[in-house]
PDB file of C-alpha atoms in Angstrom:
ATOM      1  CA  ILE Y  29     116.725 109.371 104.919  1.00  0.00           C
ATOM      2  CA  ASN Y  30     117.082 106.663 107.475  1.00  0.00           C
ATOM      3  CA  LEU Y  31     120.611 105.418 108.778  1.00  0.00           C
ATOM      4  CA  ASP Y  32     121.630 101.974 110.343  1.00  0.00           C
ATOM      5  CA  ALA Y  33     123.691  99.880 112.228  1.00  0.00           C
ATOM      6  CA  ALA Y  34     123.863  96.123 113.524  1.00  0.00           C
ATOM      7  CA  HIS Y  35     126.665  94.179 115.460  1.00  0.00           C
ATOM      8  CA  GLU Y  36     126.409  90.435 116.187  1.00  0.00           C
ATOM      9  CA  LEU Y  37     128.171  89.613 120.046  1.00  0.00           C
ATOM     10  CA  ASN Y  38     130.960  86.712 119.738  1.00  0.00           C
ATOM     11  CA  GLN Y  39     130.274  85.077 122.794  1.00  0.00           C
ATOM     12  CA  VAL Y  40     126.456  85.030 122.923  1.00  0.00           C
ATOM     13  CA  PRO Y  41     124.398  85.128 119.525  1.00  0.00           C
ATOM     14  CA  VAL Y  42     123.475  88.377 120.394  1.00  0.00           C
ATOM     15  CA  THR Y  43     122.893  90.913 117.586  1.00  0.00           C
ATOM     16  CA  LEU Y  44     122.606  94.672 119.084  1.00  0.00           C
ATOM     17  CA  SER Y  45     121.205  97.283 116.307  1.00  0.00           C
ATOM     18  CA  VAL Y  46     120.724 100.921 116.401  1.00  0.00           C
ATOM     19  CA  SER Y  47     118.875 103.179 113.502  1.00  0.00           C
ATOM     20  CA  ALA Y  48     118.391 106.782 113.240  1.00  0.00           C
ATOM     21  CA  PHE Y  49     115.393 109.005 110.741  1.00  0.00           C
ATOM     22  CA  TYR Y  50     114.077 111.863 109.166  1.00  0.00           C
ATOM     23  CA  ASN Y  51     110.547 111.811 107.404  1.00  0.00           C
ATOM     24  CA  GLU Y  52     109.069 114.415 105.849  1.00  0.00           C
ATOM     25  CA  ILE Y  53     105.623 114.060 104.275  1.00  0.00           C
ATOM     26  CA  ASN Y  54     103.950 117.253 102.344  1.00  0.00           C
ATOM     27  CA  ASP Y  55     100.371 116.985 101.474  1.00  0.00           C
ATOM     28  CA  GLY Y  56      99.593 113.620 103.612  1.00  0.00           C
ATOM     29  CA  ILE Y  57      96.542 112.153 104.791  1.00  0.00           C
ATOM     30  CA  ASN Y  58      95.423 111.822 109.004  1.00  0.00           C
ATOM     31  CA  ILE Y  59      92.664 111.305 110.982  1.00  0.00           C
ATOM     32  CA  LEU Y  60      91.509 113.594 112.960  1.00  0.00           C
ATOM     33  CA  THR Y  61      88.351 113.808 116.191  1.00  0.00           C
ATOM     34  CA  PRO Y  62      86.877 116.937 115.665  1.00  0.00           C
ATOM     35  CA  GLU Y  63      86.369 118.902 119.147  1.00  0.00           C
ATOM     36  CA  GLY Y  64      83.283 118.323 120.440  1.00  0.00           C
ATOM     37  CA  ASN Y  65      82.267 115.418 118.230  1.00  0.00           C
ATOM     38  CA  SER Y  66      83.436 111.433 118.285  1.00  0.00           C
ATOM     39  CA  ALA Y  67      83.013 111.252 114.783  1.00  0.00           C
ATOM     40  CA  THR Y  68      86.211 111.284 113.212  1.00  0.00           C
ATOM     41  CA  THR Y  69      87.692 112.274 109.663  1.00  0.00           C
ATOM     42  CA  TYR Y  70      90.035 112.644 106.968  1.00  0.00           C
ATOM     43  CA  VAL Y  71      91.939 115.725 106.645  1.00  0.00           C
ATOM     44  CA  ASN Y  72      95.352 116.294 104.362  1.00  0.00           C
ATOM     45  CA  ILE Y  73      98.153 118.215 106.456  1.00  0.00           C
ATOM     46  CA  SER Y  74     100.335 120.164 104.458  1.00  0.00           C
ATOM     47  CA  THR Y  75     103.590 119.237 106.588  1.00  0.00           C
ATOM     48  CA  ASN Y  76     104.489 116.393 108.335  1.00  0.00           C
ATOM     49  CA  LYS Y  77     107.514 115.351 109.959  1.00  0.00           C
ATOM     50  CA  THR Y  78     109.400 112.608 112.005  1.00  0.00           C
ATOM     51  CA  LEU Y  79     112.542 112.580 113.866  1.00  0.00           C
ATOM     52  CA  GLY Y  80     113.936 109.533 115.965  1.00  0.00           C
ATOM     53  CA  GLY Y  81     116.089 106.835 116.652  1.00  0.00           C
ATOM     54  CA  ASN Y  82     115.513 102.675 117.432  1.00  0.00           C
ATOM     55  CA  PHE Y  83     117.822 100.582 119.410  1.00  0.00           C
ATOM     56  CA  ARG Y  84     117.724  96.821 119.444  1.00  0.00           C
ATOM     57  CA  ALA Y  85     118.807  93.695 120.937  1.00  0.00           C
ATOM     58  CA  ASP Y  86     117.810  90.505 119.629  1.00  0.00           C
ATOM     59  CA  TYR Y  87     118.668  86.541 121.314  1.00  0.00           C
ATOM     60  CA  LYS Y  88     118.746  83.866 119.072  1.00  0.00           C
ATOM     61  CA  GLY Y  89     119.330  80.780 120.762  1.00  0.00           C
ATOM     62  CA  ASN Y  90     118.490  76.833 119.861  1.00  0.00           C
ATOM     63  CA  SER Y  91     114.813  77.187 121.741  1.00  0.00           C
ATOM     64  CA  LEU Y  92     114.822  80.341 122.561  1.00  0.00           C
ATOM     65  CA  ASN Y  93     114.183  84.091 120.566  1.00  0.00           C
ATOM     66  CA  ALA Y  94     113.504  86.908 122.011  1.00  0.00           C
ATOM     67  CA  GLY Y  95     114.326  90.186 121.473  1.00  0.00           C
ATOM     68  CA  VAL Y  96     113.488  94.125 123.183  1.00  0.00           C
ATOM     69  CA  GLY Y  97     113.693  97.487 121.470  1.00  0.00           C
ATOM     70  CA  LEU Y  98     113.387 101.154 122.498  1.00  0.00           C
ATOM     71  CA  SER Y  99     112.073 104.025 120.243  1.00  0.00           C
ATOM     72  CA  HIS Y 100     112.186 108.017 120.793  1.00  0.00           C
ATOM     73  CA  ILE Y 101     110.239 109.645 117.983  1.00  0.00           C
ATOM     74  CA  GLY Y 102     109.702 113.262 117.875  1.00  0.00           C
ATOM     75  CA  ARG Y 103     106.739 114.381 115.538  1.00  0.00           C
ATOM     76  CA  TYR Y 104     106.189 118.147 113.748  1.00  0.00           C
ATOM     77  CA  GLN Y 105     104.446 121.014 115.332  1.00  0.00           C
ATOM     78  CA  ALA Y 106     102.498 123.099 112.851  1.00  0.00           C
ATOM     79  CA  LEU Y 107     101.974 125.337 115.534  1.00  0.00           C
ATOM     80  CA  ARG Y 108     106.167 125.781 115.887  1.00  0.00           C
ATOM     81  CA  ASP Y 109     106.379 129.577 114.981  1.00  0.00           C
ATOM     82  CA  ASP Y 110     104.861 130.565 118.199  1.00  0.00           C
ATOM     83  CA  ASP Y 111     107.503 131.109 120.302  1.00  0.00           C
ATOM     84  CA  ASN Y 112     106.629 128.849 123.285  1.00  0.00           C
ATOM     85  CA  VAL Y 113     105.932 125.934 120.582  1.00  0.00           C
ATOM     86  CA  PRO Y 114     109.326 123.066 119.841  1.00  0.00           C
ATOM     87  CA  ASP Y 115     109.893 121.989 116.585  1.00  0.00           C
ATOM     88  CA  PHE Y 116     108.928 118.356 117.652  1.00  0.00           C
ATOM     89  CA  VAL Y 117     107.499 117.176 120.281  1.00  0.00           C
ATOM     90  CA  TYR Y 118     108.737 113.267 121.421  1.00  0.00           C
ATOM     91  CA  ALA Y 119     107.692 110.094 122.290  1.00  0.00           C
ATOM     92  CA  THR Y 120     108.863 106.629 123.901  1.00  0.00           C
ATOM     93  CA  GLU Y 121     108.026 103.356 122.588  1.00  0.00           C
ATOM     94  CA  VAL Y 122     109.202 100.033 123.958  1.00  0.00           C
ATOM     95  CA  VAL Y 123     108.765  96.576 122.460  1.00  0.00           C
ATOM     96  CA  ALA Y 124     109.593  93.221 123.604  1.00  0.00           C
ATOM     97  CA  ARG Y 125     109.391  89.787 122.829  1.00  0.00           C
ATOM     98  CA  SER Y 126     109.348  86.333 123.336  1.00  0.00           C
ATOM     99  CA  GLN Y 127     109.393  82.790 121.777  1.00  0.00           C
ATOM    100  CA  TYR Y 128     110.232  79.372 123.538  1.00  0.00           C
ATOM    101  CA  THR Y 129     109.734  76.199 121.055  1.00  0.00           C
ATOM    102  CA  PHE Y 130     109.548  72.508 122.714  1.00  0.00           C
ATOM    103  CA  ASN Y 131     110.928  70.109 120.925  1.00  0.00           C
ATOM    104  CA  GLN Y 132     108.455  67.519 122.473  1.00  0.00           C
ATOM    105  CA  PRO Y 133     105.701  67.978 122.485  1.00  0.00           C
ATOM    106  CA  ARG Y 134     106.679  70.496 119.308  1.00  0.00           C
ATOM    107  CA  LEU Y 135     105.011  73.235 121.158  1.00  0.00           C
ATOM    108  CA  THR Y 136     105.861  76.821 120.573  1.00  0.00           C
ATOM    109  CA  LEU Y 137     104.635  79.755 123.582  1.00  0.00           C
ATOM    110  CA  SER Y 138     105.005  83.434 122.233  1.00  0.00           C
ATOM    111  CA  ALA Y 139     104.200  86.344 124.335  1.00  0.00           C
ATOM    112  CA  PHE Y 140     104.582  90.291 122.959  1.00  0.00           C
ATOM    113  CA  TYR Y 141     104.720  93.395 124.564  1.00  0.00           C
ATOM    114  CA  LYS Y 142     104.590  97.014 124.425  1.00  0.00           C
ATOM    115  CA  TYR Y 143     104.507 100.531 125.499  1.00  0.00           C
ATOM    116  CA  THR Y 144     103.042 103.504 124.176  1.00  0.00           C
ATOM    117  CA  GLY Y 145     104.305 106.324 126.140  1.00  0.00           C
ATOM    118  CA  PRO Y 146     102.322 109.553 126.439  1.00  0.00           C
ATOM    119  CA  LEU Y 147     102.077 111.071 122.887  1.00  0.00           C
ATOM    120  CA  LYS Y 148     101.878 114.894 122.946  1.00  0.00           C
ATOM    121  CA  ARG Y 149     101.305 118.050 120.403  1.00  0.00           C
ATOM    122  CA  TYR Y 150     100.969 121.652 120.732  1.00  0.00           C
ATOM    123  CA  SER Y 151      96.839 122.363 119.549  1.00  0.00           C
ATOM    124  CA  LEU Y 152      95.137 125.755 118.842  1.00  0.00           C
ATOM    125  CA  VAL Y 153      92.166 125.373 121.645  1.00  0.00           C
ATOM    126  CA  GLU Y 154      89.321 128.406 122.379  1.00  0.00           C
ATOM    127  CA  GLU Y 155      92.327 130.728 120.648  1.00  0.00           C
ATOM    128  CA  ASP Y 156      95.028 129.390 122.441  1.00  0.00           C
ATOM    129  CA  ILE Y 157      97.919 127.156 121.969  1.00  0.00           C
ATOM    130  CA  ARG Y 158      97.404 124.115 124.168  1.00  0.00           C
ATOM    131  CA  LEU Y 159      99.484 120.842 125.067  1.00  0.00           C
ATOM    132  CA  VAL Y 160      96.971 118.350 124.654  1.00  0.00           C
ATOM    133  CA  GLY Y 161      97.381 114.572 124.030  1.00  0.00           C
ATOM    134  CA  GLN Y 162      96.581 111.302 125.624  1.00  0.00           C
ATOM    135  CA  ASP Y 163      98.070 109.090 128.933  1.00  0.00           C
ATOM    136  CA  GLY Y 164     100.388 106.189 127.783  1.00  0.00           C
ATOM    137  CA  PHE Y 165      99.412 102.615 127.895  1.00  0.00           C
ATOM    138  CA  HIS Y 166     100.188  98.664 127.496  1.00  0.00           C
ATOM    139  CA  THR Y 167      99.412  96.140 125.751  1.00  0.00           C
ATOM    140  CA  LEU Y 168     100.223  92.224 125.675  1.00  0.00           C
ATOM    141  CA  ASP Y 169      99.272  89.483 123.397  1.00  0.00           C
ATOM    142  CA  PHE Y 170      99.928  85.508 124.031  1.00  0.00           C
ATOM    143  CA  ASN Y 171     100.156  82.906 121.249  1.00  0.00           C
ATOM    144  CA  THR Y 172     100.516  79.361 121.469  1.00  0.00           C
ATOM    145  CA  THR Y 173     101.243  76.741 118.318  1.00  0.00           C
ATOM    146  CA  LYS Y 174     101.310  72.725 118.564  1.00  0.00           C
ATOM    147  CA  SER Y 175     102.322  71.269 115.097  1.00  0.00           C
ATOM    148  CA  PHE Y 176     101.433  67.837 114.287  1.00  0.00           C
ATOM    149  CA  GLY Y 177     103.589  66.502 111.529  1.00  0.00           C
ATOM    150  CA  THR Y 178     105.208  68.428 109.039  1.00  0.00           C
ATOM    151  CA  SER Y 179     102.209  69.988 107.076  1.00  0.00           C
ATOM    152  CA  PHE Y 180      99.563  71.062 110.216  1.00  0.00           C
ATOM    153  CA  ARG Y 181      99.555  73.532 112.738  1.00  0.00           C
ATOM    154  CA  VAL Y 182      96.870  74.875 115.353  1.00  0.00           C
ATOM    155  CA  GLY Y 183      97.345  78.168 117.243  1.00  0.00           C
ATOM    156  CA  LEU Y 184      95.170  79.596 119.983  1.00  0.00           C
ATOM    157  CA  GLY Y 185      95.629  82.946 121.412  1.00  0.00           C
ATOM    158  CA  ILE Y 186      94.953  85.976 123.375  1.00  0.00           C
ATOM    159  CA  ARG Y 187      95.176  89.489 121.743  1.00  0.00           C
ATOM    160  CA  ASN Y 188      95.071  92.702 123.940  1.00  0.00           C
ATOM    161  CA  ALA Y 189      95.020  90.139 127.133  1.00  0.00           C
ATOM    162  CA  LEU Y 190      95.135  93.657 129.321  1.00  0.00           C
ATOM    163  CA  ASN Y 191      92.229  94.352 127.401  1.00  0.00           C
ATOM    164  CA  VAL Y 192      92.676  98.380 127.463  1.00  0.00           C
ATOM    165  CA  THR Y 193      90.170 100.099 125.300  1.00  0.00           C
ATOM    166  CA  ARG Y 194      90.571 103.483 126.565  1.00  0.00           C
ATOM    167  CA  ILE Y 195      92.895 105.771 127.751  1.00  0.00           C
ATOM    168  CA  ASN Y 196      92.621 109.174 129.419  1.00  0.00           C
ATOM    169  CA  SER Y 197      93.315 112.441 127.201  1.00  0.00           C
ATOM    170  CA  THR Y 198      94.664 115.494 128.399  1.00  0.00           C
ATOM    171  CA  GLY Y 199      94.358 119.111 127.440  1.00  0.00           C
ATOM    172  CA  GLY Y 200      91.910 121.974 127.859  1.00  0.00           C
ATOM    173  CA  GLY Y 201      88.829 122.404 126.253  1.00  0.00           C
ATOM    174  CA  GLY Y 202      86.867 119.912 123.774  1.00  0.00           C
ATOM    175  CA  VAL Y 203      87.381 116.488 123.441  1.00  0.00           C
ATOM    176  CA  HIS Y 204      90.779 116.920 124.956  1.00  0.00           C
ATOM    177  CA  SER Y 205      89.664 118.100 128.545  1.00  0.00           C
ATOM    178  CA  GLY Y 206      90.838 116.513 131.372  1.00  0.00           C
ATOM    179  CA  GLY Y 207      88.519 113.686 132.413  1.00  0.00           C
ATOM    180  CA  ASP Y 208      87.950 112.957 128.498  1.00  0.00           C
ATOM    181  CA  SER Y 209      89.226 109.422 126.914  1.00  0.00           C
ATOM    182  CA  ALA Y 210      90.267 108.495 123.776  1.00  0.00           C
ATOM    183  CA  PRO Y 211      89.494 104.776 122.116  1.00  0.00           C
ATOM    184  CA  VAL Y 212      93.122 102.887 121.388  1.00  0.00           C
ATOM    185  CA  GLY Y 213      91.809  99.641 120.328  1.00  0.00           C
ATOM    186  CA  PHE Y 214      89.492  96.708 120.659  1.00  0.00           C
ATOM    187  CA  GLY Y 215      88.943  94.573 124.157  1.00  0.00           C
ATOM    188  CA  ARG Y 216      90.699  91.100 124.939  1.00  0.00           C
ATOM    189  CA  SER Y 217      90.082  88.770 122.091  1.00  0.00           C
ATOM    190  CA  TYR Y 218      90.719  85.317 121.585  1.00  0.00           C
ATOM    191  CA  PHE Y 219      91.762  83.137 118.891  1.00  0.00           C
ATOM    192  CA  LEU Y 220      92.189  80.227 116.980  1.00  0.00           C
ATOM    193  CA  THR Y 221      94.148  79.294 113.508  1.00  0.00           C
ATOM    194  CA  LEU Y 222      94.665  76.193 111.797  1.00  0.00           C
ATOM    195  CA  ASN Y 223      97.068  76.313 109.134  1.00  0.00           C
ATOM    196  CA  TYR Y 224      97.717  73.551 106.570  1.00  0.00           C
ATOM    197  CA  GLN Y 225     100.438  73.116 104.076  1.00  0.00           C
ATOM    198  CA  PHE Y 226      99.984  71.326 100.514  1.00  0.00           C
ATOM    199  CA  LYS Y 227     103.003  70.138  98.960  1.00  0.00           C
ATOM    200  CA  LYS Y 228     104.057  68.578  95.719  1.00  0.00           C
TER     201      LYS Y 228
END
């Protein structure tokens, strides 16, 4: 179930949008890291639900294109039948993007930022129900594109400029005990793109 609404402001080129959603997936597939073992495996999840909302503000001008968004997402807790476990545990995400284009020398600068808030869940650890999860983290990407004529473009960029590779895991016991860390991505990387468009 998805509900969306958007409104364009009259005086400035800004669009505001809000959305709410509810998803229910039966017999889904997820990735699991077993306790005491760094190797991951695929498991079937009998019931998976998400509930939340998004807010976005987007600006589109002659040279500048930018936006910011906020999401608040609740994830279903399979152990909800216990008196101390809520139906959903919520996490927050923030994204921001900007793109500026110079007509001369036909150069475009782009940046993308994302904050992933702490992700928590209830898990059965050593026969006790405990709140486990991982800390929040930031990611930042940059990209520069130069156009030559109408068909050829060259791009240079940096992915994961903050070089975030692992974050702290929290909880009690196993791989979620204090001081442990979880992988969240590759390290900082650089890339070059060449794009040529053939026209007939």
